[in-house]
Coordinates of C-alpha atoms and ligand atoms in Angstrom, one line a residue:
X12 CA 47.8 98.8 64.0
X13 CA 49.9 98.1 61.0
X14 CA 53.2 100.5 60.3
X15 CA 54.2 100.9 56.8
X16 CA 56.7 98.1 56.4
X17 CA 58.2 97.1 59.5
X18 CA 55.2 95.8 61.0
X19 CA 53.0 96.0 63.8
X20 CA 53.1 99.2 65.9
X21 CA 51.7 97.3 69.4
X22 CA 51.9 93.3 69.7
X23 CA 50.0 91.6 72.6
X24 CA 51.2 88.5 74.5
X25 CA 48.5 87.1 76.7
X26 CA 50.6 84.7 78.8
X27 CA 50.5 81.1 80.5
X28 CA 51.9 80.2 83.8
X29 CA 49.7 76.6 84.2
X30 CA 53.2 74.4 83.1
X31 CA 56.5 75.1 82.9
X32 CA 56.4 74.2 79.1
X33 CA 53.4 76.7 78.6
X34 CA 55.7 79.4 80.2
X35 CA 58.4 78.7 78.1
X36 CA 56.5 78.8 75.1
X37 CA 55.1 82.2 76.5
X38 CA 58.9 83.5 76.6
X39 CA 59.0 82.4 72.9
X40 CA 56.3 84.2 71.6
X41 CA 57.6 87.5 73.2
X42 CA 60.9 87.2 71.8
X43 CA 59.5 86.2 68.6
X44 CA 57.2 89.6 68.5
X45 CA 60.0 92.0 69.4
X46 CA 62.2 90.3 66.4
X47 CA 59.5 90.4 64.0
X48 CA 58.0 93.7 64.7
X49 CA 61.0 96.1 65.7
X50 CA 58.9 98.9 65.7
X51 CA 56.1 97.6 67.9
X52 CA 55.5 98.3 71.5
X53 CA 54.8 94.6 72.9
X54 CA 52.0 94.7 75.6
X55 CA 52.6 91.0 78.1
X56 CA 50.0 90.3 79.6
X57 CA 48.1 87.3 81.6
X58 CA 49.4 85.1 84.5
X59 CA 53.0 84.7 83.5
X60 CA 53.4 88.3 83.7
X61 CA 51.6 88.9 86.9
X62 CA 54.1 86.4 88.3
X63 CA 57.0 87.8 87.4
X64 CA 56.8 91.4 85.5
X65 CA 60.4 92.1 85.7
X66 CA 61.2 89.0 83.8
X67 CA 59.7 90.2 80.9
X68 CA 60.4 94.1 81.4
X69 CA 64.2 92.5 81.5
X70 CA 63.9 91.3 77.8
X71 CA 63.6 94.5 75.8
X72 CA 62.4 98.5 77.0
X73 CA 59.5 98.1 74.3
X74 CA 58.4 95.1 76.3
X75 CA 55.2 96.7 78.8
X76 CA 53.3 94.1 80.8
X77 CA 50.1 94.9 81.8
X78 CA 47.3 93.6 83.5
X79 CA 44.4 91.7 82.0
X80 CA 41.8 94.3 83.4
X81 CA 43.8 97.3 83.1
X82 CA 44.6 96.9 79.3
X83 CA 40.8 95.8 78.8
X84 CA 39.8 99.2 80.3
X85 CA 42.5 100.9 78.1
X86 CA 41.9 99.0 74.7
X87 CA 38.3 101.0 75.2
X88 CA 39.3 104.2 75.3
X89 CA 42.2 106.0 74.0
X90 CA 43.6 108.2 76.5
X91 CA 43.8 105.4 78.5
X92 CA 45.6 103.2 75.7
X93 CA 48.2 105.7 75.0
X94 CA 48.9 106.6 79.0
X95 CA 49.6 102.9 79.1
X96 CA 52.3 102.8 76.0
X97 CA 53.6 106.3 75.6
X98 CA 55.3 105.3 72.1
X99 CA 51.5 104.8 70.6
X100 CA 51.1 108.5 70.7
X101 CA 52.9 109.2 67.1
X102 CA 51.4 106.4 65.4
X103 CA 47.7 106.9 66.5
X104 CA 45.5 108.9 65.4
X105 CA 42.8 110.2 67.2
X106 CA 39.7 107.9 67.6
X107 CA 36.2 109.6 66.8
X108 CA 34.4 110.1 69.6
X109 CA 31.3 107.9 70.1
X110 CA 28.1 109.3 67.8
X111 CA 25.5 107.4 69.6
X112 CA 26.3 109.3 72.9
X113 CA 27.1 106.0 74.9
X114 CA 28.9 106.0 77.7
X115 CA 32.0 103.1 77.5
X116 CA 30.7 99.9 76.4
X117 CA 31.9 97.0 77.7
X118 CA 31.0 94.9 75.4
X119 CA 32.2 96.7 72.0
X120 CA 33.7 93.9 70.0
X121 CA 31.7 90.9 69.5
X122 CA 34.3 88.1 67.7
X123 CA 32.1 86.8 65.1
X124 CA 32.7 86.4 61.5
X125 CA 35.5 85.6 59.5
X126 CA 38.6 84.2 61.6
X127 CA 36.8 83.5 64.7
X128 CA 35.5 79.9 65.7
X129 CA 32.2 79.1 65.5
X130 CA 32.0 78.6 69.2
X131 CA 32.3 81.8 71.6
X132 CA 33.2 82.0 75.0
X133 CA 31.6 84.7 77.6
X134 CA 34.1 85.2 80.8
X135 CA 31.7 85.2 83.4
X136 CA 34.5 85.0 86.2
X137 CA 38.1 85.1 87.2
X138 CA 40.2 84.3 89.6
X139 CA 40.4 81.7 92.6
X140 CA 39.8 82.0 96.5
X141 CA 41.3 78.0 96.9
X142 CA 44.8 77.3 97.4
X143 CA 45.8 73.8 95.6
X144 CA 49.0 72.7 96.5
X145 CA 50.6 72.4 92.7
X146 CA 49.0 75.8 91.5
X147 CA 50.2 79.1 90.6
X148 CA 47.5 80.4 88.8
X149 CA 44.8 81.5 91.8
X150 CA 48.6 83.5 92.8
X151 CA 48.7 85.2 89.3
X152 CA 45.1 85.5 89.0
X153 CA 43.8 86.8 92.6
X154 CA 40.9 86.2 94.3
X155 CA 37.7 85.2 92.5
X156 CA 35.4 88.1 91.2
X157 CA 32.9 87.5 89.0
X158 CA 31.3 90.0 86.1
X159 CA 27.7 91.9 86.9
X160 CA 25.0 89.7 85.4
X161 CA 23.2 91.9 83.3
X162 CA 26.6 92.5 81.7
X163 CA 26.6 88.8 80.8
X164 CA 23.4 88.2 79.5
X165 CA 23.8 91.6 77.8
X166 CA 26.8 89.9 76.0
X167 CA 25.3 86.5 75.4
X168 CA 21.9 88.0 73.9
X169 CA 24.4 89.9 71.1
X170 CA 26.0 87.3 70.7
X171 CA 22.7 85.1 69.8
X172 CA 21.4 88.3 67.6
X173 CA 24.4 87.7 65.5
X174 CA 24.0 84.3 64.8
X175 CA 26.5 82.4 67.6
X176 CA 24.9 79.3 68.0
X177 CA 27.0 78.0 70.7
X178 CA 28.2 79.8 73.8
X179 CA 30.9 78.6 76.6
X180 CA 30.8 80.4 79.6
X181 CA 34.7 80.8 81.0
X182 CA 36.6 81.4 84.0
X183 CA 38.8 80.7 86.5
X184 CA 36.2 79.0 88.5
X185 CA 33.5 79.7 87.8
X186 CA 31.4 77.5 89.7
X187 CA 32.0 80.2 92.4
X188 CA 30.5 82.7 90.2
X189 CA 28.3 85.0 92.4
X190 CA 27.0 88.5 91.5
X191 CA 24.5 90.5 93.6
X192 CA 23.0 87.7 95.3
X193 CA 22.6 85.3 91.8
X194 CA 25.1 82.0 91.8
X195 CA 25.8 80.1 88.6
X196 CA 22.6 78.3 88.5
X197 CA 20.7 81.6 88.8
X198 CA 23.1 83.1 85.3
X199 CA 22.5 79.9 83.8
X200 CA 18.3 80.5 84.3
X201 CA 19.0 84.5 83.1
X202 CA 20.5 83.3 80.2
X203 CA 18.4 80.0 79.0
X204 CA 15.5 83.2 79.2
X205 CA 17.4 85.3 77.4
X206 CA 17.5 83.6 74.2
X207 CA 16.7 80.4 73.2
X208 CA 18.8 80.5 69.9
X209 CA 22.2 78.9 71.3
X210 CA 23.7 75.9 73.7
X211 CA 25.3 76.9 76.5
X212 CA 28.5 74.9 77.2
X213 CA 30.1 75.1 80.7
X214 CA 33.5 75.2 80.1
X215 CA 34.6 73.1 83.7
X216 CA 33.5 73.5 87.0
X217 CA 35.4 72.4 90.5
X218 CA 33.3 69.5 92.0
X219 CA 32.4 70.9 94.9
X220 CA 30.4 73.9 93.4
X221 CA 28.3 71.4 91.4
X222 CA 24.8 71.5 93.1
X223 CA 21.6 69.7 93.4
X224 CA 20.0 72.9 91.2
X225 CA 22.6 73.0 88.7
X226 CA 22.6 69.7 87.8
X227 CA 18.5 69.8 88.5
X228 CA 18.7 72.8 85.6
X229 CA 21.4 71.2 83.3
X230 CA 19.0 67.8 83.6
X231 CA 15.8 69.7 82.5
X232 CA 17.1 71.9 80.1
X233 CA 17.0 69.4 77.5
X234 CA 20.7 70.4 76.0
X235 CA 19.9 73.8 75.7
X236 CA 22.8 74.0 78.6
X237 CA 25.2 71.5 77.1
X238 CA 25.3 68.0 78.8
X239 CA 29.3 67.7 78.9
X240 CA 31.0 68.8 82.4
X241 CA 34.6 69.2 82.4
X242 CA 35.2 67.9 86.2
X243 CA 38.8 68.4 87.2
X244 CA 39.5 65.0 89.4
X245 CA 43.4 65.8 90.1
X246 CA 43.8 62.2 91.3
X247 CA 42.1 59.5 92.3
X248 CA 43.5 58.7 96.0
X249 CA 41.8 60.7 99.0
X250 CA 45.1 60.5 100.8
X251 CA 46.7 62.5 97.6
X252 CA 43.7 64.6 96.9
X253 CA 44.3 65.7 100.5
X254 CA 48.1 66.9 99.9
X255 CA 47.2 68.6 96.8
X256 CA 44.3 70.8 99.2
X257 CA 41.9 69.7 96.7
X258 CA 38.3 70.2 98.8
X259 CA 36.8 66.7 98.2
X260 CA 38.0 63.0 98.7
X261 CA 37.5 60.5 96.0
X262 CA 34.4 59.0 97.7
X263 CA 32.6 62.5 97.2
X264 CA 33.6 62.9 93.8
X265 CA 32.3 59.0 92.9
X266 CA 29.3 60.4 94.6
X267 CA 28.7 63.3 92.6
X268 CA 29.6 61.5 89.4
X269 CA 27.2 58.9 90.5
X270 CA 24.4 61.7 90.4
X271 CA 25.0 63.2 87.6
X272 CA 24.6 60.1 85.6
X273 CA 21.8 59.6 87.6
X274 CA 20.1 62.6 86.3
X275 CA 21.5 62.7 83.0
X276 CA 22.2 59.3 81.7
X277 CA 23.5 61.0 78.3
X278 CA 26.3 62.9 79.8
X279 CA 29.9 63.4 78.9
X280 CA 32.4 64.2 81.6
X281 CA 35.6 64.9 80.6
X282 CA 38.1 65.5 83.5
X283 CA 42.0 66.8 84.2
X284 CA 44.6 64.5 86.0
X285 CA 47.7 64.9 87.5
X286 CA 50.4 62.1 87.5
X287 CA 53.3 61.9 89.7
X288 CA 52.2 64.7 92.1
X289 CA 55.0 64.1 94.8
X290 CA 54.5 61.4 96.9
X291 CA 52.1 59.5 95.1
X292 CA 53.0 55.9 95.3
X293 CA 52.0 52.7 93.2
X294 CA 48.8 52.3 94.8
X295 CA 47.3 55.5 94.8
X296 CA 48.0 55.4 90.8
X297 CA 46.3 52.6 91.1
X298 CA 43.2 54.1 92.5
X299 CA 43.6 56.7 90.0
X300 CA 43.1 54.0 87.0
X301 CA 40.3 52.6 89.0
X302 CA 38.3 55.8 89.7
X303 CA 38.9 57.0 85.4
X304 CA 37.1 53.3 85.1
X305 CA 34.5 54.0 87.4
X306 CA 33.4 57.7 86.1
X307 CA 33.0 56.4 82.5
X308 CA 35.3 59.4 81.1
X309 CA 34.4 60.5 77.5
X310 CA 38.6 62.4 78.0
X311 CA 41.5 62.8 80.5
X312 CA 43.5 65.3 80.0
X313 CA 47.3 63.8 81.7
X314 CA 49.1 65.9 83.0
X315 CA 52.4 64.7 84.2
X316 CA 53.1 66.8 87.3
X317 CA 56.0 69.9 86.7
X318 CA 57.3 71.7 89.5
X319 CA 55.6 75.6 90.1
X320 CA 57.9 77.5 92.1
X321 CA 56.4 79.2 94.7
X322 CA 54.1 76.5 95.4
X323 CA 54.4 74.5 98.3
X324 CA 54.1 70.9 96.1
X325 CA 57.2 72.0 94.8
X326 CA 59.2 71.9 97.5
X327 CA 58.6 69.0 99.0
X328 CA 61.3 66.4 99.1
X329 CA 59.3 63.0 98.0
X330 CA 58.9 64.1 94.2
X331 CA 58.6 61.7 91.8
X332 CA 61.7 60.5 89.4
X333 CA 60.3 61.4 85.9
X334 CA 60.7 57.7 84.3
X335 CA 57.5 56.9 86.8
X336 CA 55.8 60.0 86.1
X337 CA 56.2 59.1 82.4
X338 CA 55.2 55.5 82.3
X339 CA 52.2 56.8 84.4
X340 CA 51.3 59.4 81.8
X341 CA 51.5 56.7 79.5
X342 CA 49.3 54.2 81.1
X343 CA 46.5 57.0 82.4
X344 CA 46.9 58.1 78.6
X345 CA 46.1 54.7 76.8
X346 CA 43.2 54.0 79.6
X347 CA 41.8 57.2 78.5
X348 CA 41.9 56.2 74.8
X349 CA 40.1 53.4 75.5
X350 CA 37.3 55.0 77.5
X351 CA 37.4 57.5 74.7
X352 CA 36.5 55.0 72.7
X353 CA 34.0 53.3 74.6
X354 CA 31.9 56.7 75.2
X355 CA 31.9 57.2 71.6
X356 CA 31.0 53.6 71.1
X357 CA 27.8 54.2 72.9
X358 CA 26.8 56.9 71.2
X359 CA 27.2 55.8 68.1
X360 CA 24.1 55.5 65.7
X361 CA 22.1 58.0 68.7
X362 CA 20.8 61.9 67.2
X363 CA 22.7 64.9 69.0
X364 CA 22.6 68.2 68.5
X365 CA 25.7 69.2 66.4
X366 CA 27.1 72.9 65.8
X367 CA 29.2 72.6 62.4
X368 CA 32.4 73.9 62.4
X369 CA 34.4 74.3 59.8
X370 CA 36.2 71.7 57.0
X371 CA 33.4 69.5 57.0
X372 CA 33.8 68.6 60.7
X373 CA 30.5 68.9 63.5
X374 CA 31.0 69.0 67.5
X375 CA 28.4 67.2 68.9
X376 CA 26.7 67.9 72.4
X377 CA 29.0 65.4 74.5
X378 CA 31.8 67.1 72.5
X379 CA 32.9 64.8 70.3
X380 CA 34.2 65.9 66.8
X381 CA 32.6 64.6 63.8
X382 CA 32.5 64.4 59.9
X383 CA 29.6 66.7 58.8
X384 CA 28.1 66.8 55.7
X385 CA 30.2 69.5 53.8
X386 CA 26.9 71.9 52.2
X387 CA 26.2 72.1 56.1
X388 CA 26.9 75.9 57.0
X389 CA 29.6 77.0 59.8
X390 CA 27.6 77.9 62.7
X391 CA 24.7 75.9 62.3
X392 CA 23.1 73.5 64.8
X393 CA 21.8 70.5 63.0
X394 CA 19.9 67.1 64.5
X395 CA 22.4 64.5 63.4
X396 CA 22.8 60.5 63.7
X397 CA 26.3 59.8 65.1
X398 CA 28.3 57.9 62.4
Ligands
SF4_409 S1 40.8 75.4 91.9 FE1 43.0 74.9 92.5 S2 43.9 74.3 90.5 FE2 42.1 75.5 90.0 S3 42.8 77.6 89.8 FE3 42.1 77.4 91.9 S4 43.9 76.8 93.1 FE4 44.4 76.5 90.9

């Protein structure tokens, strides 16, 4: 909602707690929307916010945080919108009332088109019933609830009619996605019957939610469901997985890994990895750098380990001096370079299923990016030899 020259009337800040960087940055953006738009009414919302409200309340009386569901339900109707920021009332006007006589849609918007990628993402679930040790956001986010299932193959079937050729199903965790009986395997089989115009991609999943029928599904679906799996590994060492409550040891997650390529000798698993978590010593980095060998990682995404407060990791009194968390980073970052490398290498020269993006650049199945021819069109998925 634009005013007449002094910008925006309402700004919204979906906000990060994951890092303390990401936080920071979060911080940022809301300063930088109440300078820029001194008019506006500047809705925070996300898991920054739920952690601490009154931090942001604190920086300015237009500032309004809100909750993820509650300004989803208002954004639908509004009533609701305005009972949520009282100051929208003289700069809205009225919406028109619904002519097909539908009740509230929750699915209103579909973000195809111009300025939206190519690639869509369907939440299907948020929130988190476990309790890792370095973690805030299952405290921002709640417990885990997942959305009704004709909802979401509603959604994805729109989405297909309009021409999204790749969807990613999001979450929290959303390998604990259950709805009236039906678990993630069960969406995954509603939505394959659904439509048969897109790829499914599935976004990351916890280890331990990854079963025999997913995997049985994923293997036969012959890349209609994407065969990539972000697989968060944390660390490599049982004794630190332990400390960080993580619900497997690294014996079960070689196990897994080991089935997955058993089924699906094709597949691309990227992962997450924490350096430094307190207490970690030489050797259980060392069986981190051994276990990214052993899993064949197409990515690891390092995360040097930052303090969460509130989070029992962070008070502990063995953390980590951040010259060894940083030539950790650094050595966990150049093995996963090199494994990069060496599951591109492999691929190289096979046909995958690619959905073109835009400027001339492709993601292939195993999400790699890739040159594309440019008279390709955004959007499509094309057959094409791996250069
Ligand atoms: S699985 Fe662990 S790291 Fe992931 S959101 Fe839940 S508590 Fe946090």
């Amino acid at each position: 909602m634009l005013g007449e020259s002094t910008g925006a009337d309402l700004v919204i800040v979906n906000t990060c707690t994951v890092t303390g960087e990401a936080e920071k940055k979060t911080r940022k953006a809301v300063r930088r929307a109440l300078r820029e738009h001194p008019r506006a009414s500047v809705v925070v919302t996300g898991c920054a916010a739920a952690i601490d409200a009154e931090a942001f309340r604190a920086l300015d009386g237009r500032v309004v945080v809100a909750g993820k569901r509650e300004l989803a339900e208002a954004t639908r109707q509004a009533d609701r919108l305005m009972e949520l920021i009282p100051p929208l009332r003289s700069s809205f006007r009225a919406m028109p009332p619904r002519v097909d006589g539908r009740g509230e849609d929750p699915i209103s918007v579909l973000r195809v088109g111009r300025g939206f990628p190519t690639r869509v993402g369907i939440k299907v679930q948020d929130g988190c019933d476990n309790a890792c040790t370095y973690c805030i956001v299952h405290v921002a986010r709640g417990r885990a609830w997942s959305r009704p299932a004709d909802e979401v193959v509603e959604e994805y079937r729109r989405y297909t009619e309009a021409g999204v050729r790749e969807i990613v199903l999001s979450g929290i965790n959303i390998g604990t996605y259950r709805e009236e009986g039906l678990d993630l395997a069960d969406l995954l089989e509603r939505l394959l019957g659904a439509s048969s115009e897109a790829r499914i991609r599935i976004s990351s999943i916890e280890p331990r939610d990854v079963s025999e029928r997913l995997i049985d599904l994923m293997a036969r679906s012959d890349g209609r469901i994407a065969r990539h799996l972000h697989l968060p590994l944390q660390a490599g060492s049982s004794r630190v997985l332990r400390e960080m409550a993580r619900p497997y040891s690294a014996e079960r997650y070689v196990d897994l890994v080991d089935r997955l390529y058993a089924a699906m000798p094709s597949l691309s698993l990227s992962t997450d990895i924490i350096v430094g978590f307190p207490g970690e010593s030489d050797d259980d980095f060392a069986e981190t750098l051994a276990m990214a060998r052993r899993c064949r990682f197409s990515k690891i995404h390092v995360f040097p380990y930052s303090k969460r407060e509130g989070t029992p990791a962070a008070i502990r009194s063995d953390q980590v001096p951040p010259n060894v968390k940083a030539l950790r980073a650094a050595a966990l970052s150049e093995l996963g370079d090199r494994l990069r490398n060496a599951a591109y290498e492999v691929r190289r020269g096979s046909v995958e299923c690619v959905l073109v993006e835009t400027n001339g650049k492709g993601m292939t199945e195993s999400y790699f990016e890739i040159d594309v021819a440019a008279e390709l069109s955004p959007g499509e998925l094309v057959e094409l030899r791996l250069p």
